[in-house]
mmCIF file of C-alpha atoms and ligand atoms in Angstrom:
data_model
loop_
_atom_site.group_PDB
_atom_site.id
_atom_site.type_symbol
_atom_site.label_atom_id
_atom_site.label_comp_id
_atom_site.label_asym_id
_atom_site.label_seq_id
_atom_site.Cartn_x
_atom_site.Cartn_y
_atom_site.Cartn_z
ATOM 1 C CA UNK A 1 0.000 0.000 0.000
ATOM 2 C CA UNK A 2 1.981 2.798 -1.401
ATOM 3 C CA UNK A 3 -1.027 5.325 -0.274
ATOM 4 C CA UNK A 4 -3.066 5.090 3.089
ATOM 5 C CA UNK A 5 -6.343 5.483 1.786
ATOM 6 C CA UNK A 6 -8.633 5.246 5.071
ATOM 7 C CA UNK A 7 -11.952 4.922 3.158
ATOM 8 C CA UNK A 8 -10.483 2.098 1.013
ATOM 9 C CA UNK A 9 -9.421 0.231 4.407
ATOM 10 C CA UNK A 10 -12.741 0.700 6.454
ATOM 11 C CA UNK A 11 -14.502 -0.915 3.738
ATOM 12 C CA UNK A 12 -11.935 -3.624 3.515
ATOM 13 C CA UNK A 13 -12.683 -3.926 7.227
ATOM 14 C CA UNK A 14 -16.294 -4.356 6.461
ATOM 15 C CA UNK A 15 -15.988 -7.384 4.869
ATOM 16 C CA UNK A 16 -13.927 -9.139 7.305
ATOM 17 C CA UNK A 17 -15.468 -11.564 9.538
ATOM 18 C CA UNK A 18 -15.118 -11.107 13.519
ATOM 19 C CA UNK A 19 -12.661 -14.113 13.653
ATOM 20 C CA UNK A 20 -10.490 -12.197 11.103
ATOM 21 C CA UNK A 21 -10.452 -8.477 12.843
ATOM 22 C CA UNK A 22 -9.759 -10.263 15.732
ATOM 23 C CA UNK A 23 -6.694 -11.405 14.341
ATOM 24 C CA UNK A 24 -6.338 -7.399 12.416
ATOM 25 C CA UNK A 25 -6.753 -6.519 16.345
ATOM 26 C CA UNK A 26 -3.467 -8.257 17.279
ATOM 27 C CA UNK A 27 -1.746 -7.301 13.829
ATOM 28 C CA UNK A 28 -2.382 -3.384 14.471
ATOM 29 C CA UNK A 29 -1.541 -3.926 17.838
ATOM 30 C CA UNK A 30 1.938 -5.003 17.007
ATOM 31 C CA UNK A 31 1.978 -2.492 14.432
ATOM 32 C CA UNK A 32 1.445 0.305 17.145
ATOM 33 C CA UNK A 33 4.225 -1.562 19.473
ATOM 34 C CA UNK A 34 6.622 -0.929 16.853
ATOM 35 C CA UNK A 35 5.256 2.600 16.009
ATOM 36 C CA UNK A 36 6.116 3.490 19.500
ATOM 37 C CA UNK A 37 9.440 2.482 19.631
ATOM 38 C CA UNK A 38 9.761 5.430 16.325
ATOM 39 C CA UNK A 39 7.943 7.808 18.005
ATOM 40 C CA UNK A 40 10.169 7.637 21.192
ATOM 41 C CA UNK A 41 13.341 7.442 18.871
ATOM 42 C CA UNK A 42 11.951 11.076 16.845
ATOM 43 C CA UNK A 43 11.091 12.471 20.375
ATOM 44 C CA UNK A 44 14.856 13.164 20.700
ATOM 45 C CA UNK A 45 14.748 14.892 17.677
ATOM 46 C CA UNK A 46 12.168 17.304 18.139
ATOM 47 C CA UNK A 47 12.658 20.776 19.143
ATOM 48 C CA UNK A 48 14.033 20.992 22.785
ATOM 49 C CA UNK A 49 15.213 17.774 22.332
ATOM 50 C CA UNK A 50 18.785 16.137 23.003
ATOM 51 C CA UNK A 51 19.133 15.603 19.819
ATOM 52 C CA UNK A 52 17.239 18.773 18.028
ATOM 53 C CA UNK A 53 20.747 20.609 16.813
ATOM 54 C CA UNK A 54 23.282 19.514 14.480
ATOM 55 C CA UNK A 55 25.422 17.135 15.785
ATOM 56 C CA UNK A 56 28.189 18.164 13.688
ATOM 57 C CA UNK A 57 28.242 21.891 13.961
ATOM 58 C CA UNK A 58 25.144 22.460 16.757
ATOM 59 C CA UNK A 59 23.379 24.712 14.588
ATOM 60 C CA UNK A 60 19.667 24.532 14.905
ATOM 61 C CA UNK A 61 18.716 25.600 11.501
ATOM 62 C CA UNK A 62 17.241 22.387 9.776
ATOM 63 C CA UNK A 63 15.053 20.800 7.629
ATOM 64 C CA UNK A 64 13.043 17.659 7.228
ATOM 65 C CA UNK A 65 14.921 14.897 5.320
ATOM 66 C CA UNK A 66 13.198 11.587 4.674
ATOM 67 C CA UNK A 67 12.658 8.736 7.011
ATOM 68 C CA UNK A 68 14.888 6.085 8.184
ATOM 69 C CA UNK A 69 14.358 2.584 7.491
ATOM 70 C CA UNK A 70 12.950 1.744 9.970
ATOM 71 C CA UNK A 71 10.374 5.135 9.698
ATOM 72 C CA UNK A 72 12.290 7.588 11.763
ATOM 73 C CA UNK A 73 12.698 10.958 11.075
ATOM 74 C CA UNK A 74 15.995 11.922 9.435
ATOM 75 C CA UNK A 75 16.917 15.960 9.719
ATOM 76 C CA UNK A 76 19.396 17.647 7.701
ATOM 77 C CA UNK A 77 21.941 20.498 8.955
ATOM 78 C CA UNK A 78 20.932 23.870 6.698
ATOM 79 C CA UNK A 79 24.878 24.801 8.092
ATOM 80 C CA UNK A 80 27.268 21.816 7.310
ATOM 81 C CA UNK A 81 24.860 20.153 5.489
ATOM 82 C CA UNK A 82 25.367 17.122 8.280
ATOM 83 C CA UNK A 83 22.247 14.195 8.472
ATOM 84 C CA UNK A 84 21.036 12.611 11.556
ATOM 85 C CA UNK A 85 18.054 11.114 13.600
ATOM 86 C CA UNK A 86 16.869 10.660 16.568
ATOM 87 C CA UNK A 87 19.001 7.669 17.560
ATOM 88 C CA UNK A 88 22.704 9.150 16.599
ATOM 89 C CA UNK A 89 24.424 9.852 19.539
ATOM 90 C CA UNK A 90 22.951 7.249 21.518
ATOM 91 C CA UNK A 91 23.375 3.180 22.000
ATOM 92 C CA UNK A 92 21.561 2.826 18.540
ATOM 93 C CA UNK A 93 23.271 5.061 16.365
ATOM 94 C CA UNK A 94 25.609 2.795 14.203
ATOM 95 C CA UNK A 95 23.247 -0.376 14.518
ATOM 96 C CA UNK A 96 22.510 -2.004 11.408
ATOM 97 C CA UNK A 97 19.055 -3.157 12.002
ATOM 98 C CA UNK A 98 17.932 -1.370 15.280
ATOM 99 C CA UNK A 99 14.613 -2.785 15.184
ATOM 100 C CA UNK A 100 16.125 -5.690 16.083
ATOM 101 C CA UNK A 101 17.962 -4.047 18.899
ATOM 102 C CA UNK A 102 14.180 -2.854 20.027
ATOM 103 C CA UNK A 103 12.441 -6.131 19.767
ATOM 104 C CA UNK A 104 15.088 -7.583 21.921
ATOM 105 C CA UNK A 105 14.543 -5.259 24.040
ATOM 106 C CA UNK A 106 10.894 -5.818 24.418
ATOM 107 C CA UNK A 107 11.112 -9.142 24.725
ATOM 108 C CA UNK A 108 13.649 -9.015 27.913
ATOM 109 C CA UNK A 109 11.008 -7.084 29.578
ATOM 110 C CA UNK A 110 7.503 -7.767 28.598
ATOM 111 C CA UNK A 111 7.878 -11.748 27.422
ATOM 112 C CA UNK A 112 6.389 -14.301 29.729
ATOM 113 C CA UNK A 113 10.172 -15.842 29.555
ATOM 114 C CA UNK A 114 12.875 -14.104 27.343
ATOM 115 C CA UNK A 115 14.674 -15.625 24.656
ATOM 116 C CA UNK A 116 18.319 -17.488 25.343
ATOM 117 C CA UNK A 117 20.722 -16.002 23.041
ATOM 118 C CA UNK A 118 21.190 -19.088 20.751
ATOM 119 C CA UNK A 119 16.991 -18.830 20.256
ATOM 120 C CA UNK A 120 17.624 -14.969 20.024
ATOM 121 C CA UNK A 121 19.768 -15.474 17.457
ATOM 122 C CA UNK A 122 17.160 -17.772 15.461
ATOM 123 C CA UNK A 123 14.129 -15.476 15.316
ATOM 124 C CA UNK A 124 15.600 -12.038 14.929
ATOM 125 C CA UNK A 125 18.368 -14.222 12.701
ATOM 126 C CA UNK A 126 21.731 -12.501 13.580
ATOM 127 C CA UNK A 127 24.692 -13.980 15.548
ATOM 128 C CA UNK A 128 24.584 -15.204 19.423
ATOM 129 C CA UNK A 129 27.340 -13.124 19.835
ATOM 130 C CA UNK A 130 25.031 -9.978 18.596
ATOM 131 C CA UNK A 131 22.367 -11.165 20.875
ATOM 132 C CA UNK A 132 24.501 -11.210 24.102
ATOM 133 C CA UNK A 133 26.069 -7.604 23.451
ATOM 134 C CA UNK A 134 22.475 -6.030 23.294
ATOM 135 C CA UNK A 135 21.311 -7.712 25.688
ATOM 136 C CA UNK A 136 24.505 -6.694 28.150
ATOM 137 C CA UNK A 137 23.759 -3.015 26.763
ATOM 138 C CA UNK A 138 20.117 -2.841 27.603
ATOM 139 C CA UNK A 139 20.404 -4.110 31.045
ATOM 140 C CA UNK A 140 23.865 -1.688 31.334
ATOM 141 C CA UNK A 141 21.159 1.069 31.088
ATOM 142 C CA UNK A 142 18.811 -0.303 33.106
ATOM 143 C CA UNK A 143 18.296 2.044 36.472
ATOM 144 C CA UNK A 144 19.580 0.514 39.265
ATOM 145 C CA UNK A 145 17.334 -1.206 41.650
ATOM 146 C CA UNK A 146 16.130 1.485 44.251
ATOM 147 C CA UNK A 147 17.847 1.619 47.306
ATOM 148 C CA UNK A 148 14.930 1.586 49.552
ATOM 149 C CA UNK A 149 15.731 0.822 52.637
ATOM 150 C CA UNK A 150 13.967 -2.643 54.242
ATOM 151 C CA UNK A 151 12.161 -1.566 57.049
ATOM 152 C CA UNK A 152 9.367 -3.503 58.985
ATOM 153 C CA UNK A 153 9.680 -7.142 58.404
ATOM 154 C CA UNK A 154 12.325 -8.130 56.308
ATOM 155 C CA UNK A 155 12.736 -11.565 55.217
ATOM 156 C CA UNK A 156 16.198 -12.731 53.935
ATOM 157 C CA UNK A 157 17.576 -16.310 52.884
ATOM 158 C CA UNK A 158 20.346 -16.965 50.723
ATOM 159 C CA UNK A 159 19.661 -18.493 47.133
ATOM 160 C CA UNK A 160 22.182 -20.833 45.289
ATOM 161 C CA UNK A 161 22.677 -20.024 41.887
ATOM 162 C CA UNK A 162 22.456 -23.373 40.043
ATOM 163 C CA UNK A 163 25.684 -23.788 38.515
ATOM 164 C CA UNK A 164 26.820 -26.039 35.292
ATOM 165 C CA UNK A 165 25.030 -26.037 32.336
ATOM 166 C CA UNK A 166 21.483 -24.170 31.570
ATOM 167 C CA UNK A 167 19.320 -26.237 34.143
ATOM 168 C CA UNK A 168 21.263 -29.052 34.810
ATOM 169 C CA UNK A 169 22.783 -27.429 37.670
ATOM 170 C CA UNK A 170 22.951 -29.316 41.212
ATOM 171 C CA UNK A 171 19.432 -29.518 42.475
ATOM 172 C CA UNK A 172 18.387 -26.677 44.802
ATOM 173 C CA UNK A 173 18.804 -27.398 48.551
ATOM 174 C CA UNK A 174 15.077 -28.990 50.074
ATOM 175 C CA UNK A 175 13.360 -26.702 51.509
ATOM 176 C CA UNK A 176 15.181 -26.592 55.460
ATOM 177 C CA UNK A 177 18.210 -28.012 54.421
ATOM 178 C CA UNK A 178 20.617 -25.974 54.796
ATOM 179 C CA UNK A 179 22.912 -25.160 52.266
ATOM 180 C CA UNK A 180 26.546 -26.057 52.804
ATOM 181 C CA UNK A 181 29.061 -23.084 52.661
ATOM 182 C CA UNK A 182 30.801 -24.584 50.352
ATOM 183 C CA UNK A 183 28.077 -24.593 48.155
ATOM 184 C CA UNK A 184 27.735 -21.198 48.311
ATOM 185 C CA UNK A 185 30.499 -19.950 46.000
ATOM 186 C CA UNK A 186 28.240 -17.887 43.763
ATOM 187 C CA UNK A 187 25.222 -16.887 45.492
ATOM 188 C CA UNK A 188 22.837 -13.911 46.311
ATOM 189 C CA UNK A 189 21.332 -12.654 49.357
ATOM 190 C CA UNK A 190 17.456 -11.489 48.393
ATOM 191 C CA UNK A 191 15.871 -9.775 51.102
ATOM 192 C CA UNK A 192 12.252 -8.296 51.051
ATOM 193 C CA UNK A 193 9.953 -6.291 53.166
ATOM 194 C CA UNK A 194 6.105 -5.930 53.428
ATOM 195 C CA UNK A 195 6.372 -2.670 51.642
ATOM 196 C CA UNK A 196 7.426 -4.297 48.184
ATOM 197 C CA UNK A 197 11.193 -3.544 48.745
ATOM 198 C CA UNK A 198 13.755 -5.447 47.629
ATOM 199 C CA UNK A 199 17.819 -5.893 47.592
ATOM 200 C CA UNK A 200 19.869 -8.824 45.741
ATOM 201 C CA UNK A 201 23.161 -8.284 47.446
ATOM 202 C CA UNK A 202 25.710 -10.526 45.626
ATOM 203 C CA UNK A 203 27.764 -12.661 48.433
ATOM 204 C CA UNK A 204 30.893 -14.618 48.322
ATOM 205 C CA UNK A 205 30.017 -17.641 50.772
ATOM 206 C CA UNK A 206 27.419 -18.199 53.848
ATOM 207 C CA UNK A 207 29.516 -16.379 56.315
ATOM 208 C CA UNK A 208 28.681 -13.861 59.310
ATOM 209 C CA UNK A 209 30.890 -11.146 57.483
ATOM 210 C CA UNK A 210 29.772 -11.799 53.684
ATOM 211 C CA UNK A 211 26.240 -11.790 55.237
ATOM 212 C CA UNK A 212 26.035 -9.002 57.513
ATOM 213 C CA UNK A 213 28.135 -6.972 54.864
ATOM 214 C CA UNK A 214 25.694 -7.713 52.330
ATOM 215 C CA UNK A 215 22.287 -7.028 54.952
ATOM 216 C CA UNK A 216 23.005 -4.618 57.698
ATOM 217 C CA UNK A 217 23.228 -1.964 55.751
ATOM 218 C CA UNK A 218 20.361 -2.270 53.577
ATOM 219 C CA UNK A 219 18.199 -2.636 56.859
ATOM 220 C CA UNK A 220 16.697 0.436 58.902
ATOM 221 C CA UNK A 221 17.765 -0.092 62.676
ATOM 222 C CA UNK A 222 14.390 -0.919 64.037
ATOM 223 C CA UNK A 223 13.604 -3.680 61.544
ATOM 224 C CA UNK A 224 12.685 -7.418 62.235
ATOM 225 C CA UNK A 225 14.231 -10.315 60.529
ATOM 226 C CA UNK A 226 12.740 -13.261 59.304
ATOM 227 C CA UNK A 227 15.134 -16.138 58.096
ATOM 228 C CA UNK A 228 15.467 -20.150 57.349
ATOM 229 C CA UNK A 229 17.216 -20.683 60.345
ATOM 230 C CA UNK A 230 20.850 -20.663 58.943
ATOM 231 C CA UNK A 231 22.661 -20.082 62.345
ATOM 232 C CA UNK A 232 25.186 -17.341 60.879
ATOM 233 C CA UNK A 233 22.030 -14.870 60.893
ATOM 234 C CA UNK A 234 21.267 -15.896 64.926
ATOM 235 C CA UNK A 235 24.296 -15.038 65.206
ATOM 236 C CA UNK A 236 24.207 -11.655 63.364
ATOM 237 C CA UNK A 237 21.002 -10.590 65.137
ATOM 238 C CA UNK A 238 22.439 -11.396 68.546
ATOM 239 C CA UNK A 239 25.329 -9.425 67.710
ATOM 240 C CA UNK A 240 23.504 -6.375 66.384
ATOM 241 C CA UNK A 241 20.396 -6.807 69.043
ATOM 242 C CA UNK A 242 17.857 -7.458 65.968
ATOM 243 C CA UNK A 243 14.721 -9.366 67.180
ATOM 244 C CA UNK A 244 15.201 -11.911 64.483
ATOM 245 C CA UNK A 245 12.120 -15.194 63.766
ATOM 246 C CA UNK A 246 13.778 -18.477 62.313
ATOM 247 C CA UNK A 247 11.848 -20.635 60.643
ATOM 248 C CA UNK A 248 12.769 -23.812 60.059
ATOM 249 C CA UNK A 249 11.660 -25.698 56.855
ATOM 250 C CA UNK A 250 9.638 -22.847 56.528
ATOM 251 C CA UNK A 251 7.971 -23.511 60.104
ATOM 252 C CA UNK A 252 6.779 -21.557 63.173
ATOM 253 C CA UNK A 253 7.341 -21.914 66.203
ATOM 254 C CA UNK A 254 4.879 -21.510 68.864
ATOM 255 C CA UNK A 255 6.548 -17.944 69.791
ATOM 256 C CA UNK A 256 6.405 -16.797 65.786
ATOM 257 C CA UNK A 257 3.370 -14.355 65.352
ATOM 258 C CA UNK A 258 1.599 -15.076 62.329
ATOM 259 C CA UNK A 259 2.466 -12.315 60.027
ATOM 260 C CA UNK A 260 6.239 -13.464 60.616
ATOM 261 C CA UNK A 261 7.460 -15.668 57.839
ATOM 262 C CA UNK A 262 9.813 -15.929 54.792
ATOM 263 C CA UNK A 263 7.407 -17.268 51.700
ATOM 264 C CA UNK A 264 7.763 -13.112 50.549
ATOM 265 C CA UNK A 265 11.556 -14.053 49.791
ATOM 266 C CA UNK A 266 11.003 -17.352 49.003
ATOM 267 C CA UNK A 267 8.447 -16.386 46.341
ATOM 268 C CA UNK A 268 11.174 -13.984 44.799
ATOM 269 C CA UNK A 269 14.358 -16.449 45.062
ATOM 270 C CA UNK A 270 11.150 -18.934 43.201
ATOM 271 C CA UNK A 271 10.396 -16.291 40.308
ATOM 272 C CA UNK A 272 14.444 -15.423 39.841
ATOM 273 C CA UNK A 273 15.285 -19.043 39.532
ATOM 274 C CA UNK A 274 12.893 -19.724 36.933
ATOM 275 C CA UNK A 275 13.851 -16.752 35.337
ATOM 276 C CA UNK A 276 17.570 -17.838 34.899
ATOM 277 C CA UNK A 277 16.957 -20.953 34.034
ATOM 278 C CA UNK A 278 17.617 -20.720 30.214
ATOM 279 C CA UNK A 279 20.754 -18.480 30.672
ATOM 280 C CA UNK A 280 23.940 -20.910 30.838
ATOM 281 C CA UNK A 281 25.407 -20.394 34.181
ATOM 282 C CA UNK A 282 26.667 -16.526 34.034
ATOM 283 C CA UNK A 283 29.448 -15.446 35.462
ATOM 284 C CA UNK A 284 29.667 -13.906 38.859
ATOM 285 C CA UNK A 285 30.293 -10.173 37.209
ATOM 286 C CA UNK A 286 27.524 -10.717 35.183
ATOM 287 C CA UNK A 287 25.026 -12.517 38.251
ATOM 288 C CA UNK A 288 24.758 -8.694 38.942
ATOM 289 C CA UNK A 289 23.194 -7.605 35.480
ATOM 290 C CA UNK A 290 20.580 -10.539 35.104
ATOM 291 C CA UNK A 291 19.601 -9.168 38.612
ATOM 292 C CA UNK A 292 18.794 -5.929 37.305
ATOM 293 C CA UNK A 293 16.946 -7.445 34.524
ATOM 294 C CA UNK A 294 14.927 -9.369 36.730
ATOM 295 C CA UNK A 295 14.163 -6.642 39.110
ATOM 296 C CA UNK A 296 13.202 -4.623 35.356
ATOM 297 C CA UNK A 297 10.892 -7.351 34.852
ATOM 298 C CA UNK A 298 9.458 -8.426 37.966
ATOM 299 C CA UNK A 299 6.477 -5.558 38.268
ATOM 300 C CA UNK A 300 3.215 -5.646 36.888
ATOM 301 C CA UNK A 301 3.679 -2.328 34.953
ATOM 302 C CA UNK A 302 6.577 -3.214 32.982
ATOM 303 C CA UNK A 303 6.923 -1.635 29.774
ATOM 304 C CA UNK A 304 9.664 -1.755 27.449
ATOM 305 C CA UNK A 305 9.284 1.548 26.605
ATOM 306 C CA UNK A 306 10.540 2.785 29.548
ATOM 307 C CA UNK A 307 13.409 0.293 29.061
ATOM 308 C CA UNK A 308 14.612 2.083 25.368
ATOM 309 C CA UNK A 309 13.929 5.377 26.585
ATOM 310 C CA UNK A 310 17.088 4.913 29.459
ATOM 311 C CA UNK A 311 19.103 3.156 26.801
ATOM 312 C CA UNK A 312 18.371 6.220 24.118
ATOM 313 C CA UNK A 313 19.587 8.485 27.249
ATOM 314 C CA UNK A 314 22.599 6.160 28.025
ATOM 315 C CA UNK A 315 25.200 7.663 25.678
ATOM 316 C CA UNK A 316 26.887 5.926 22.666
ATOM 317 C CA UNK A 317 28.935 3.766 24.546
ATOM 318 C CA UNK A 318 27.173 2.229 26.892
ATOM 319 C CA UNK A 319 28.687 -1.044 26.384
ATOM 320 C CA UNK A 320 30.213 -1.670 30.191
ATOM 321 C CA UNK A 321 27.743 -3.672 32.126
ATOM 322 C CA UNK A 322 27.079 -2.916 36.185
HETATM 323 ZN ZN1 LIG B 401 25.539 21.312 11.064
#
């Protein structure tokens, strides 16, 4: 369709049947995905924009000068005579195909489970390699988690990142047994409160130091802890005076209010396992990144929108990760 011709395409519409605009409902819908993803890229374009002068010689005198491939605006310097779009000076500038770069992107944060790289690779057919780089791009401009502080009730246990190949990894410790510190080379710390916050701290082994190093400062002074029951945080809240609830295999005891348990943590260590599970076992420096991306994901209002609009803002090189 060389010309949009809207009376033409209503009474194409007319004939369809409901089954088929049903399915025009989920085509226009994509459509208007991908539309988006333009319209944010032009934004930086537009006057008062980051990108509104000459990149060259920062004159503002311009004028319209076709599209892009992929339907951006291009401008042209009325000065030097210089071309650009929205997306020079940013992560996207000298990307081939940066649709591809934005459908990655929106599948990281809005699909049910992203892509591995080698599947990647398959459907938006370019290299693993390519895959990985984006991918280590978009979460490098991903906003760190908050630092909220955990107040209240704070639940923490330490979760084993499966190790070895994409899950074939040593099975996860039962629930109550206790992880041995040995088997806590590469690991995280989640902790949660009731007020939705959340920390990953990265830790080195099941220690009082690595533990309290990772926790104590990431929790306000009056808080309560809930954990499994590993004796190194006993120890911890009897050093620091924290009223502290162990629950063994996920028990009570008789002394344990109600509202004091762990399944808040335990339901986040749950969703980030199954969330890695495709991803061959990452390396410590990168355990960091996929956390981000998880915490990026992990909210009901995610939208990769807000996702390419920090990695437009992230500079040109935004290739170093964490
Ligand atoms: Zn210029």
């Amino acid at each position: 369709m060389s010309h949009f011709d809207p009376a033409e395409f209503s009474r194409m519409l007319a004939r369809l049947t409901p089954q088929e605009l049903r399915q025009v409902e989920g085509i226009v819908a994509e459509a208007r995905k991908r539309a988006e993803a333009v319209l944010e890229i032009d934004a930086r374009a537009e006057a008062g924009g980051p990108a509104s002068s000459c990149p060259r010689c920062g004159g503002d005198e311009r004028i319209r000068w076709g599209r892009t491939r992929t339907g951006a605006q291009r401008w042209n310097c009325s000065g030097c005579g210089a071309t650009w779009s929205g997306r020079s000076d940013t992560p996207l500038a000298r990307v081939h195909r940066p649709d591809l770069v934005v459908a990655l992107a929106r599948d990281m944060i809005e699909a049910p489970q992203p892509m591995s790289c080698r599947r990647g690779a398959e459907v938006l057919d370019t290299s693993r390699h390519s895959i990985w780089r984006w991918r280590m791009t978009i979460i490098g401009a991903l906003a760190p988690e908050p630092d909220g502080t955990l107040a209240g009730i704070v639940e923490a246990d330490e979760a084993r990142e499966p190790k070895g190949v994409a899950g074939v990894g040593p099975a996860p410790a039962r629930s109550g047994q206790r992880p041995r510190a040995a088997a806590l080379a590469l690991a995280r710390l989640p902790a949660t409160d009731r007020g939705g916050h959340r920390v990953f701290e990265a830790i080195t082994d099941a220690g009082q130091r690595a533990i309290s190093g990772a926790l104590l400062p990431v929790m306000a002074r009056d808080a309560v802890l809930c954990t499994d029951g590993l004796a190194t945080y006993a120890r911890i809240a009897r050093d620091e005076r924290i009223p502290h609830f162990a629950l063994n295999a996920g028990r009570r005891s008789k002394r344990t209010p109600r509202s004091h348990h762990i399944n808040t943590v335990n339901a986040l260590i749950g969703r980030f396992r199954t969330f890695m599970k495709p991803f061959c076992s990452p390396s410590a420096k990168n355990l960091a990144a996929y956390g981000r991306w998880h915490a990026a994901r992990d909210n009901d209002q995610r939208d990769y929108l807000d996702v390419l609009r920090l990695l437009l803002a992230s500079g040109p090189r935004a290739n170093t990760v964490c």
